[in-house]
Tab-separated table of C-alpha atoms in Angstrom:
chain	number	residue	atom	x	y	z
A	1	UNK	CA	-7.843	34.441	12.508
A	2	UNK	CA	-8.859	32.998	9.062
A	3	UNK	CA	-12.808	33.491	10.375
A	4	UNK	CA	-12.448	36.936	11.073
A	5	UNK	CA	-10.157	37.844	7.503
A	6	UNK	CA	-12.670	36.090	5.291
A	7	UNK	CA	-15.492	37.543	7.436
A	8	UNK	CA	-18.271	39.153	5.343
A	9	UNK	CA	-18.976	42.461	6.730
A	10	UNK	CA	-22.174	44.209	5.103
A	11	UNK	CA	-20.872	46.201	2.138
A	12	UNK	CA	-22.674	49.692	2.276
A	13	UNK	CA	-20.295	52.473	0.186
A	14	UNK	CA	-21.503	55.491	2.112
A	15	UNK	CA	-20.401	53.595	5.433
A	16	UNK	CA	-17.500	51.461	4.718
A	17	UNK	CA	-15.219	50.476	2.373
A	18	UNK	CA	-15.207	46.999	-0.031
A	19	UNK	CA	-12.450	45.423	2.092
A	20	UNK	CA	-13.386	46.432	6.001
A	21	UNK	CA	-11.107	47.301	8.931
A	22	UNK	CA	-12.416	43.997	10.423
A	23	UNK	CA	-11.053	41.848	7.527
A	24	UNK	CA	-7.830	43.708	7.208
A	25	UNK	CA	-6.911	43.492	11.120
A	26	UNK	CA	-7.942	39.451	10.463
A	27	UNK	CA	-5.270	39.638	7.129
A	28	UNK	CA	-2.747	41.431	9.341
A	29	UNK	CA	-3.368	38.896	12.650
A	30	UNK	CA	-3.080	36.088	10.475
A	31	UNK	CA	0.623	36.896	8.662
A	32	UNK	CA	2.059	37.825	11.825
A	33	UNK	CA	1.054	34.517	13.223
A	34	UNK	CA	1.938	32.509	10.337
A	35	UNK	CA	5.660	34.252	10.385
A	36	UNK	CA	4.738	36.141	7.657
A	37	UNK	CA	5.250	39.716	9.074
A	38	UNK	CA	7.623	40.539	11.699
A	39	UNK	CA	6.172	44.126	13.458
A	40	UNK	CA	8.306	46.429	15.326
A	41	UNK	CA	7.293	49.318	17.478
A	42	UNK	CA	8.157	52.502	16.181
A	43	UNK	CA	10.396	53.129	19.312
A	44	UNK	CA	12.535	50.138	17.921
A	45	UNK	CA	12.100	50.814	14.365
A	46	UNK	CA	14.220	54.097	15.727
A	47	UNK	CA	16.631	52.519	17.582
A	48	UNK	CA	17.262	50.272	14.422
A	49	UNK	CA	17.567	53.350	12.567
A	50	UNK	CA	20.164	54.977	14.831
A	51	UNK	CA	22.208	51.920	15.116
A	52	UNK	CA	22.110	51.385	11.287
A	53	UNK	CA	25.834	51.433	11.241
A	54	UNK	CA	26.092	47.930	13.358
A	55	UNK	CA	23.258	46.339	12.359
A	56	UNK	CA	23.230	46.056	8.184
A	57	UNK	CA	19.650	46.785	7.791
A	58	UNK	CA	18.488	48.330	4.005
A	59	UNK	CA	15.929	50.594	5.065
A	60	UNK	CA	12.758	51.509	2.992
A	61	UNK	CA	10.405	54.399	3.045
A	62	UNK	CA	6.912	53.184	1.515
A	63	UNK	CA	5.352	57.319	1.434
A	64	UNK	CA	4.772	59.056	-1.682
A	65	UNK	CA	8.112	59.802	-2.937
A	66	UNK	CA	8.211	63.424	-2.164
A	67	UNK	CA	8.399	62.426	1.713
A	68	UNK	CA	11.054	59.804	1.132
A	69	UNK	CA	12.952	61.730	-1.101
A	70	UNK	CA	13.023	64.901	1.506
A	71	UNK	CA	14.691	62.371	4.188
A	72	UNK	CA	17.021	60.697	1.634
A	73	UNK	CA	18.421	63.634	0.472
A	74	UNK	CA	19.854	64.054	4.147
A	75	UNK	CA	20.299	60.243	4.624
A	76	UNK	CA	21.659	58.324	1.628
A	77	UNK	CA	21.168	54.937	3.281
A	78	UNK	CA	17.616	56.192	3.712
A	79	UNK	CA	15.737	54.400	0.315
A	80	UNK	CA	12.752	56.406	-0.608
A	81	UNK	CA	11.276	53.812	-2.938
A	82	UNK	CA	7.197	54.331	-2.547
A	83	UNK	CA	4.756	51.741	-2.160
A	84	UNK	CA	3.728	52.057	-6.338
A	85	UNK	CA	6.911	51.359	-7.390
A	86	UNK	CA	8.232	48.869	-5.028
A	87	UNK	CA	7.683	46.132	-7.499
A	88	UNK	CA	9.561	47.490	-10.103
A	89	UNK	CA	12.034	48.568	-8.616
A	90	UNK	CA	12.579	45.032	-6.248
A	91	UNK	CA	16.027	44.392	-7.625
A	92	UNK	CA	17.454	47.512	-5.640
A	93	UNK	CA	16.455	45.636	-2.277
A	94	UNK	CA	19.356	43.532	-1.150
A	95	UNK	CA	18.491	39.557	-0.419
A	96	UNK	CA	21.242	39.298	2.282
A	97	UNK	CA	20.676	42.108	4.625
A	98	UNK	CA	17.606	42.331	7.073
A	99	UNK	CA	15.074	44.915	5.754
A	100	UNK	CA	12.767	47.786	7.538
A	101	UNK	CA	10.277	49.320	6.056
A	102	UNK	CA	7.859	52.606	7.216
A	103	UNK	CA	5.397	54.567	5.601
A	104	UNK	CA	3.580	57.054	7.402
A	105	UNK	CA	1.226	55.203	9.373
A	106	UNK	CA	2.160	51.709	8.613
A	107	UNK	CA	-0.166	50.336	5.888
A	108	UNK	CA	1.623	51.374	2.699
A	109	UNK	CA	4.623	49.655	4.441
A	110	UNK	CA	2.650	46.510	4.862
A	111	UNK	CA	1.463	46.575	1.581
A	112	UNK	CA	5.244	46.664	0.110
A	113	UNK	CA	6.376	43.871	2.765
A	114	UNK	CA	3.991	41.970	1.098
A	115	UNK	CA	5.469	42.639	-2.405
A	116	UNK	CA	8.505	42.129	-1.768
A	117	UNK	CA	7.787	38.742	-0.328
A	118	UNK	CA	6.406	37.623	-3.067
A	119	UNK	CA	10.164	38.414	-4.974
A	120	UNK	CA	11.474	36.062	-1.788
A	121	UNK	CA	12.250	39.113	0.481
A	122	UNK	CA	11.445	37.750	3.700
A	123	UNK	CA	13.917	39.208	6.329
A	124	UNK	CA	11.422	42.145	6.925
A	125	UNK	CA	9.563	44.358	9.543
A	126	UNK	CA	7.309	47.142	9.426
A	127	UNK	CA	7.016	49.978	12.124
A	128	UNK	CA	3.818	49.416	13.490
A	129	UNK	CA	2.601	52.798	13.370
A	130	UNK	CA	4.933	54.218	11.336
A	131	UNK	CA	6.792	57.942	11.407
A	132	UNK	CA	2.875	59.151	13.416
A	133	UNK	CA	3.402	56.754	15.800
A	134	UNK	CA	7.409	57.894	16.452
A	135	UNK	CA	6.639	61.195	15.726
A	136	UNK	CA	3.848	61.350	18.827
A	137	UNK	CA	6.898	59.298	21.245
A	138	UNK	CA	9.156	62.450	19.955
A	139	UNK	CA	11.153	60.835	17.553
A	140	UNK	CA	12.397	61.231	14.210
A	141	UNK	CA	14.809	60.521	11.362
């Protein structure tokens, strides 16, 4: 997996971008085998979400924080805390409770798993996917 993430892939702007899928699928391959991301399908990201009452999980929503905020408002133990401000605002994720995190297609949420690893949150998954991917299986929050 380390080949392919530190592969060097032709850097033309009109046709792709600095970092390339290639690498990033390589980045994402290699956490997941190292233990450092734990995916979920968006199917069980959902049935974590509906069984949030048993199961102690703080969950996060990585969008822009006009999405989150629209799904908060109806669910208070739904956390819109986007992917620019996770960071700052790292202190308001628990350290004892498993943590899930979405975005809308799963990248933002990746990125902020990563962030908030590197504050020692490690007891979390991303929906692989995110709300598309549940959203095409007819689900929703």
């Amino acid at each position: 997996m380390e080949d392919i993430s530190n592969l060097e892939v032709a850097y033309a702007p009109p046709f792709a971008s600095a970092m390339d899928v290639v690498n990033v699928v390589g980045n994402v391959a290699d956490n997941v085998l190292a233990g450092r991301f734990t995916p979920v399908t968006a199917d069980q990201f959902m049935d974590m979400w509906k069984n949030r009452e048993k199961n102690n999980v703080f969950f996060i929503d990585a969008r822009p924080a006009a999405a989150g905020r629209a799904v908060q408002e109806k669910h208070p133990d739904w956390h819109a805390i986007p992917l620019e401000e996770v960071a700052a605002r790292v202190n308001e994720v628990p350290k004892d409770r498993p943590v899930a995190i979405i975005c809308n297609t799963g990248l933002r949420a990746y990125d902020g798993l990563l962030v908030l690893a590197r504050h020692g949150i490690t007891d979390v998954v991303n929906s692989t996917g995110g709300l598309q991917a549940a959203i095409k299986m007819g689900l929703s929050v």
